[in-house]
Amino acid sequence: MDERAERRLTKDGIRLYDPSDFAGMHRAGELAARILDDVAGLVVPGASTAEIDEAITRMVDEAGATSATIGYKGYQHASCISVNHVVCHGIPGDKRLKDGDILNIDVTVIVDGWYGDTSRMYVAGKLSRKAERLIQVTHDALFKGIEAVRPGNTFGDIGHAIQAYVEAHRMSVVRDFCGHGLGRVFHAPPNVLHYGRPGTGAVLEPGMFFTIEPMVNLGRPETKVLADDWTAVTRDKSLSAQFEHSVGVTEDGVEIFTLSPGGRFHPTWG
Ligand code: MF3
Ligand code: CO
Ligand code: CO
């Protein structure tokens, strides 16, 4: 339960947090981002994704925080690790990384009741030219979306900025998964689509907290979920990439809660 009696909601059912709530989101976001920084050294050919996830579980524990994903709808891991043509929600397991594999690691932690949700791309060994291009376009598409975050713009403006950028590079935006409101909860309204038309959708207001987490495919946008009920893959087996930040709308723009403390958000940095 929330201690605060008064809770502000827009007509679209989107919660508006108070200026004093940004600090809690920064603490949660920073921990999630620091864990993603610290796990980078473990992403090497021969490592299994289960080993990487176990290290993440330990880091969450050592920080005195809670994993938001362990126990979420029956999910049993502290991260999702999505390799190559896996779009999202890859389940950590015994399979070992090979040289040139690209992977998204997605971590959500709870700190003092606040949720921090972020993901980024890594490479095991040597990054191929085509994977590097996909990763760069996906990263830059996330930032095109973030640049559209300011009061008075709409969620359609965010989606349009991402879609236009991706399609200009002849890649495709996944439609089957979206970003989401978060704050004192993991998933809340609105659905943050990574495609759309300018001026459509709810109007952004100061105090909205949500994720932007575009998934971009080298081939077609269609996905399917495997028999484990989690792992989403590209139907055409093409490579897929994703980056995710948790952000808050301010009076004049945006704050990113999940910036990398070590400046390592992109696999070729740091
Ligand atoms: N962190 C994911 C997101 O960006 C959700 C993962 S839910 C899980 O929303 F159960 F698969 F971990
Ligand atoms: Co998310
Ligand atoms: Co996430």
JSON list of N, CA, C and O and ligand atoms in Angstrom, two decimals, residues 68-70 72-80 89-90 106-108 117-119 178-180 186-187 211 213 230 242 244, ligand 1:
[
{"chain": "A", "resi": 68, "resn": "ALA", "atom": "N", "xyz": [12.72, -7.92, -9.20]},
{"chain": "A", "resi": 68, "resn": "ALA", "atom": "CA", "xyz": [11.29, -7.80, -9.55]},
{"chain": "A", "resi": 68, "resn": "ALA", "atom": "C", "xyz": [10.82, -8.96, -10.41]},
{"chain": "A", "resi": 68, "resn": "ALA", "atom": "O", "xyz": [9.61, -9.17, -10.56]},
{"chain": "A", "resi": 69, "resn": "THR", "atom": "N", "xyz": [11.74, -9.71, -11.00]},
{"chain": "A", "resi": 69, "resn": "THR", "atom": "CA", "xyz": [11.34, -10.74, -11.96]},
{"chain": "A", "resi": 69, "resn": "THR", "atom": "C", "xyz": [11.21, -12.12, -11.31]},
{"chain": "A", "resi": 69, "resn": "THR", "atom": "O", "xyz": [10.43, -12.94, -11.79]},
{"chain": "A", "resi": 70, "resn": "ILE", "atom": "N", "xyz": [11.97, -12.38, -10.21]},
{"chain": "A", "resi": 70, "resn": "ILE", "atom": "CA", "xyz": [11.85, -13.68, -9.55]},
{"chain": "A", "resi": 70, "resn": "ILE", "atom": "C", "xyz": [10.47, -13.75, -8.90]},
{"chain": "A", "resi": 70, "resn": "ILE", "atom": "O", "xyz": [10.13, -12.94, -8.05]},
{"chain": "A", "resi": 72, "resn": "TYR", "atom": "N", "xyz": [7.73, -13.28, -10.64]},
{"chain": "A", "resi": 72, "resn": "TYR", "atom": "CA", "xyz": [6.78, -12.50, -11.43]},
{"chain": "A", "resi": 72, "resn": "TYR", "atom": "C", "xyz": [6.11, -13.42, -12.46]},
{"chain": "A", "resi": 72, "resn": "TYR", "atom": "O", "xyz": [6.78, -13.96, -13.34]},
{"chain": "A", "resi": 73, "resn": "LYS", "atom": "N", "xyz": [4.80, -13.63, -12.32]},
{"chain": "A", "resi": 73, "resn": "LYS", "atom": "CA", "xyz": [4.05, -14.53, -13.20]},
{"chain": "A", "resi": 73, "resn": "LYS", "atom": "C", "xyz": [4.75, -15.88, -13.36]},
{"chain": "A", "resi": 73, "resn": "LYS", "atom": "O", "xyz": [4.79, -16.46, -14.45]},
{"chain": "A", "resi": 74, "resn": "GLY", "atom": "N", "xyz": [5.37, -16.34, -12.29]},
{"chain": "A", "resi": 74, "resn": "GLY", "atom": "CA", "xyz": [6.03, -17.65, -12.31]},
{"chain": "A", "resi": 74, "resn": "GLY", "atom": "C", "xyz": [7.44, -17.65, -12.86]},
{"chain": "A", "resi": 74, "resn": "GLY", "atom": "O", "xyz": [8.09, -18.70, -12.89]},
{"chain": "A", "resi": 75, "resn": "TYR", "atom": "N", "xyz": [7.94, -16.50, -13.28]},
{"chain": "A", "resi": 75, "resn": "TYR", "atom": "CA", "xyz": [9.33, -16.43, -13.79]},
{"chain": "A", "resi": 75, "resn": "TYR", "atom": "C", "xyz": [10.29, -16.65, -12.62]},
{"chain": "A", "resi": 75, "resn": "TYR", "atom": "O", "xyz": [10.02, -16.21, -11.50]},
{"chain": "A", "resi": 76, "resn": "GLN", "atom": "N", "xyz": [11.42, -17.36, -12.88]},
{"chain": "A", "resi": 76, "resn": "GLN", "atom": "CA", "xyz": [12.25, -17.79, -11.76]},
{"chain": "A", "resi": 76, "resn": "GLN", "atom": "C", "xyz": [13.66, -17.21, -11.74]},
{"chain": "A", "resi": 76, "resn": "GLN", "atom": "O", "xyz": [14.51, -17.69, -10.99]},
{"chain": "A", "resi": 77, "resn": "HIS", "atom": "N", "xyz": [13.91, -16.17, -12.54]},
{"chain": "A", "resi": 77, "resn": "HIS", "atom": "CA", "xyz": [15.29, -15.68, -12.68]},
{"chain": "A", "resi": 77, "resn": "HIS", "atom": "C", "xyz": [15.35, -14.17, -12.45]},
{"chain": "A", "resi": 77, "resn": "HIS", "atom": "O", "xyz": [14.36, -13.47, -12.58]},
{"chain": "A", "resi": 78, "resn": "ALA", "atom": "N", "xyz": [16.58, -13.71, -12.13]},
{"chain": "A", "resi": 78, "resn": "ALA", "atom": "CA", "xyz": [16.78, -12.28, -11.85]},
{"chain": "A", "resi": 78, "resn": "ALA", "atom": "C", "xyz": [17.00, -11.46, -13.12]},
{"chain": "A", "resi": 78, "resn": "ALA", "atom": "O", "xyz": [17.10, -10.23, -13.06]},
{"chain": "A", "resi": 79, "resn": "SER", "atom": "N", "xyz": [17.10, -12.15, -14.26]},
{"chain": "A", "resi": 79, "resn": "SER", "atom": "CA", "xyz": [17.30, -11.45, -15.53]},
{"chain": "A", "resi": 79, "resn": "SER", "atom": "C", "xyz": [16.62, -12.21, -16.65]},
{"chain": "A", "resi": 79, "resn": "SER", "atom": "O", "xyz": [16.30, -13.39, -16.51]},
{"chain": "A", "resi": 80, "resn": "CYS", "atom": "N", "xyz": [16.42, -11.51, -17.75]},
{"chain": "A", "resi": 80, "resn": "CYS", "atom": "CA", "xyz": [16.11, -12.16, -19.02]},
{"chain": "A", "resi": 80, "resn": "CYS", "atom": "C", "xyz": [17.36, -11.99, -19.88]},
{"chain": "A", "resi": 80, "resn": "CYS", "atom": "O", "xyz": [17.95, -10.89, -19.92]},
{"chain": "A", "resi": 89, "resn": "HIS", "atom": "N", "xyz": [12.72, -11.78, -23.23]},
{"chain": "A", "resi": 89, "resn": "HIS", "atom": "CA", "xyz": [12.26, -12.79, -22.28]},
{"chain": "A", "resi": 89, "resn": "HIS", "atom": "C", "xyz": [12.98, -14.13, -22.45]},
{"chain": "A", "resi": 89, "resn": "HIS", "atom": "O", "xyz": [12.41, -15.18, -22.14]},
{"chain": "A", "resi": 90, "resn": "GLY", "atom": "N", "xyz": [14.23, -14.09, -22.93]},
{"chain": "A", "resi": 90, "resn": "GLY", "atom": "CA", "xyz": [15.04, -15.31, -22.96]},
{"chain": "A", "resi": 90, "resn": "GLY", "atom": "C", "xyz": [15.31, -15.78, -21.54]},
{"chain": "A", "resi": 90, "resn": "GLY", "atom": "O", "xyz": [15.62, -14.98, -20.65]},
{"chain": "A", "resi": 106, "resn": "ASP", "atom": "N", "xyz": [18.40, -8.05, -19.39]},
{"chain": "A", "resi": 106, "resn": "ASP", "atom": "CA", "xyz": [17.35, -7.17, -18.87]},
{"chain": "A", "resi": 106, "resn": "ASP", "atom": "C", "xyz": [17.18, -7.44, -17.38]},
{"chain": "A", "resi": 106, "resn": "ASP", "atom": "O", "xyz": [16.92, -8.58, -16.99]},
{"chain": "A", "resi": 107, "resn": "VAL", "atom": "N", "xyz": [17.36, -6.40, -16.57]},
{"chain": "A", "resi": 107, "resn": "VAL", "atom": "CA", "xyz": [17.30, -6.54, -15.12]},
{"chain": "A", "resi": 107, "resn": "VAL", "atom": "C", "xyz": [16.31, -5.54, -14.55]},
{"chain": "A", "resi": 107, "resn": "VAL", "atom": "O", "xyz": [16.32, -4.36, -14.93]},
{"chain": "A", "resi": 108, "resn": "THR", "atom": "N", "xyz": [15.45, -5.99, -13.65]},
{"chain": "A", "resi": 108, "resn": "THR", "atom": "CA", "xyz": [14.56, -5.08, -12.92]},
{"chain": "A", "resi": 108, "resn": "THR", "atom": "C", "xyz": [14.72, -5.34, -11.44]},
{"chain": "A", "resi": 108, "resn": "THR", "atom": "O", "xyz": [14.59, -6.48, -10.97]},
{"chain": "A", "resi": 117, "resn": "ASP", "atom": "N", "xyz": [14.18, -0.59, -14.15]},
{"chain": "A", "resi": 117, "resn": "ASP", "atom": "CA", "xyz": [14.09, -1.59, -15.24]},
{"chain": "A", "resi": 117, "resn": "ASP", "atom": "C", "xyz": [14.95, -1.10, -16.40]},
{"chain": "A", "resi": 117, "resn": "ASP", "atom": "O", "xyz": [14.70, -0.03, -16.96]},
{"chain": "A", "resi": 118, "resn": "THR", "atom": "N", "xyz": [15.97, -1.89, -16.75]},
{"chain": "A", "resi": 118, "resn": "THR", "atom": "CA", "xyz": [16.84, -1.48, -17.86]},
{"chain": "A", "resi": 118, "resn": "THR", "atom": "C", "xyz": [17.43, -2.71, -18.53]},
{"chain": "A", "resi": 118, "resn": "THR", "atom": "O", "xyz": [17.58, -3.76, -17.91]},
{"chain": "A", "resi": 119, "resn": "SER", "atom": "N", "xyz": [17.72, -2.57, -19.81]},
{"chain": "A", "resi": 119, "resn": "SER", "atom": "CA", "xyz": [18.40, -3.64, -20.52]},
{"chain": "A", "resi": 119, "resn": "SER", "atom": "C", "xyz": [19.33, -3.04, -21.56]},
{"chain": "A", "resi": 119, "resn": "SER", "atom": "O", "xyz": [19.16, -1.90, -21.98]},
{"chain": "A", "resi": 178, "resn": "CYS", "atom": "N", "xyz": [5.97, -4.02, -25.77]},
{"chain": "A", "resi": 178, "resn": "CYS", "atom": "CA", "xyz": [6.04, -2.57, -25.65]},
{"chain": "A", "resi": 178, "resn": "CYS", "atom": "C", "xyz": [6.66, -2.18, -24.31]},
{"chain": "A", "resi": 178, "resn": "CYS", "atom": "O", "xyz": [6.87, -3.02, -23.44]},
{"chain": "A", "resi": 179, "resn": "GLY", "atom": "N", "xyz": [6.95, -0.88, -24.18]},
{"chain": "A", "resi": 179, "resn": "GLY", "atom": "CA", "xyz": [7.34, -0.35, -22.88]},
{"chain": "A", "resi": 179, "resn": "GLY", "atom": "C", "xyz": [6.10, -0.16, -22.01]},
{"chain": "A", "resi": 179, "resn": "GLY", "atom": "O", "xyz": [4.97, -0.46, -22.43]},
{"chain": "A", "resi": 180, "resn": "HIS", "atom": "N", "xyz": [6.30, 0.36, -20.80]},
{"chain": "A", "resi": 180, "resn": "HIS", "atom": "CA", "xyz": [5.22, 0.35, -19.81]},
{"chain": "A", "resi": 180, "resn": "HIS", "atom": "C", "xyz": [5.47, 1.41, -18.74]},
{"chain": "A", "resi": 180, "resn": "HIS", "atom": "O", "xyz": [6.63, 1.73, -18.44]},
{"chain": "A", "resi": 186, "resn": "PHE", "atom": "N", "xyz": [5.65, -2.67, -11.21]},
{"chain": "A", "resi": 186, "resn": "PHE", "atom": "CA", "xyz": [6.50, -3.10, -12.33]},
{"chain": "A", "resi": 186, "resn": "PHE", "atom": "C", "xyz": [5.88, -2.66, -13.66]},
{"chain": "A", "resi": 186, "resn": "PHE", "atom": "O", "xyz": [6.55, -2.07, -14.51]},
{"chain": "A", "resi": 187, "resn": "HIS", "atom": "N", "xyz": [4.62, -3.02, -13.86]},
{"chain": "A", "resi": 187, "resn": "HIS", "atom": "CA", "xyz": [3.97, -2.74, -15.14]},
{"chain": "A", "resi": 187, "resn": "HIS", "atom": "C", "xyz": [2.65, -2.03, -14.89]},
{"chain": "A", "resi": 187, "resn": "HIS", "atom": "O", "xyz": [1.77, -2.57, -14.22]},
{"chain": "A", "resi": 211, "resn": "THR", "atom": "N", "xyz": [8.97, 3.10, -19.13]},
{"chain": "A", "resi": 211, "resn": "THR", "atom": "CA", "xyz": [10.14, 2.59, -19.85]},
{"chain": "A", "resi": 211, "resn": "THR", "atom": "C", "xyz": [9.96, 2.82, -21.34]},
{"chain": "A", "resi": 211, "resn": "THR", "atom": "O", "xyz": [8.83, 2.90, -21.84]},
{"chain": "A", "resi": 213, "resn": "GLU", "atom": "N", "xyz": [11.69, 0.75, -24.57]},
{"chain": "A", "resi": 213, "resn": "GLU", "atom": "CA", "xyz": [12.51, -0.46, -24.72]},
{"chain": "A", "resi": 213, "resn": "GLU", "atom": "C", "xyz": [12.35, -1.10, -26.09]},
{"chain": "A", "resi": 213, "resn": "GLU", "atom": "O", "xyz": [11.92, -2.25, -26.22]},
{"chain": "A", "resi": 230, "resn": "TRP", "atom": "N", "xyz": [7.69, -18.19, -22.52]},
{"chain": "A", "resi": 230, "resn": "TRP", "atom": "CA", "xyz": [8.40, -16.93, -22.27]},
{"chain": "A", "resi": 230, "resn": "TRP", "atom": "C", "xyz": [9.20, -16.47, -23.48]},
{"chain": "A", "resi": 230, "resn": "TRP", "atom": "O", "xyz": [9.01, -15.35, -23.96]},
{"chain": "A", "resi": 242, "resn": "GLN", "atom": "N", "xyz": [17.78, -5.02, -28.49]},
{"chain": "A", "resi": 242, "resn": "GLN", "atom": "CA", "xyz": [16.91, -4.20, -27.64]},
{"chain": "A", "resi": 242, "resn": "GLN", "atom": "C", "xyz": [17.76, -3.41, -26.65]},
{"chain": "A", "resi": 242, "resn": "GLN", "atom": "O", "xyz": [18.77, -3.92, -26.14]},
{"chain": "A", "resi": 244, "resn": "GLU", "atom": "N", "xyz": [16.82, -0.70, -23.18]},
{"chain": "A", "resi": 244, "resn": "GLU", "atom": "CA", "xyz": [15.72, -0.19, -22.35]},
{"chain": "A", "resi": 244, "resn": "GLU", "atom": "C", "xyz": [16.23, 0.79, -21.31]},
{"chain": "A", "resi": 244, "resn": "GLU", "atom": "O", "xyz": [17.19, 0.49, -20.58]},
{"chain": "B", "resi": 1, "resn": "MF3", "atom": "N1", "xyz": [12.09, -6.49, -17.61]},
{"chain": "B", "resi": 1, "resn": "MF3", "atom": "C1", "xyz": [11.09, -6.87, -18.58]},
{"chain": "B", "resi": 1, "resn": "MF3", "atom": "C2", "xyz": [10.50, -5.58, -19.07]},
{"chain": "B", "resi": 1, "resn": "MF3", "atom": "O1", "xyz": [11.23, -4.81, -19.61]},
{"chain": "B", "resi": 1, "resn": "MF3", "atom": "C3", "xyz": [10.05, -7.78, -18.04]},
{"chain": "B", "resi": 1, "resn": "MF3", "atom": "C4", "xyz": [10.57, -9.10, -17.71]},
{"chain": "B", "resi": 1, "resn": "MF3", "atom": "S1", "xyz": [9.33, -10.03, -16.98]},
{"chain": "B", "resi": 1, "resn": "MF3", "atom": "C5", "xyz": [10.05, -11.51, -16.76]},
{"chain": "B", "resi": 1, "resn": "MF3", "atom": "O2", "xyz": [9.36, -5.25, -18.89]},
{"chain": "B", "resi": 1, "resn": "MF3", "atom": "F1", "xyz": [9.27, -12.15, -15.97]},
{"chain": "B", "resi": 1, "resn": "MF3", "atom": "F2", "xyz": [10.23, -12.07, -17.93]},
{"chain": "B", "resi": 1, "resn": "MF3", "atom": "F3", "xyz": [11.24, -11.34, -16.21]}
]
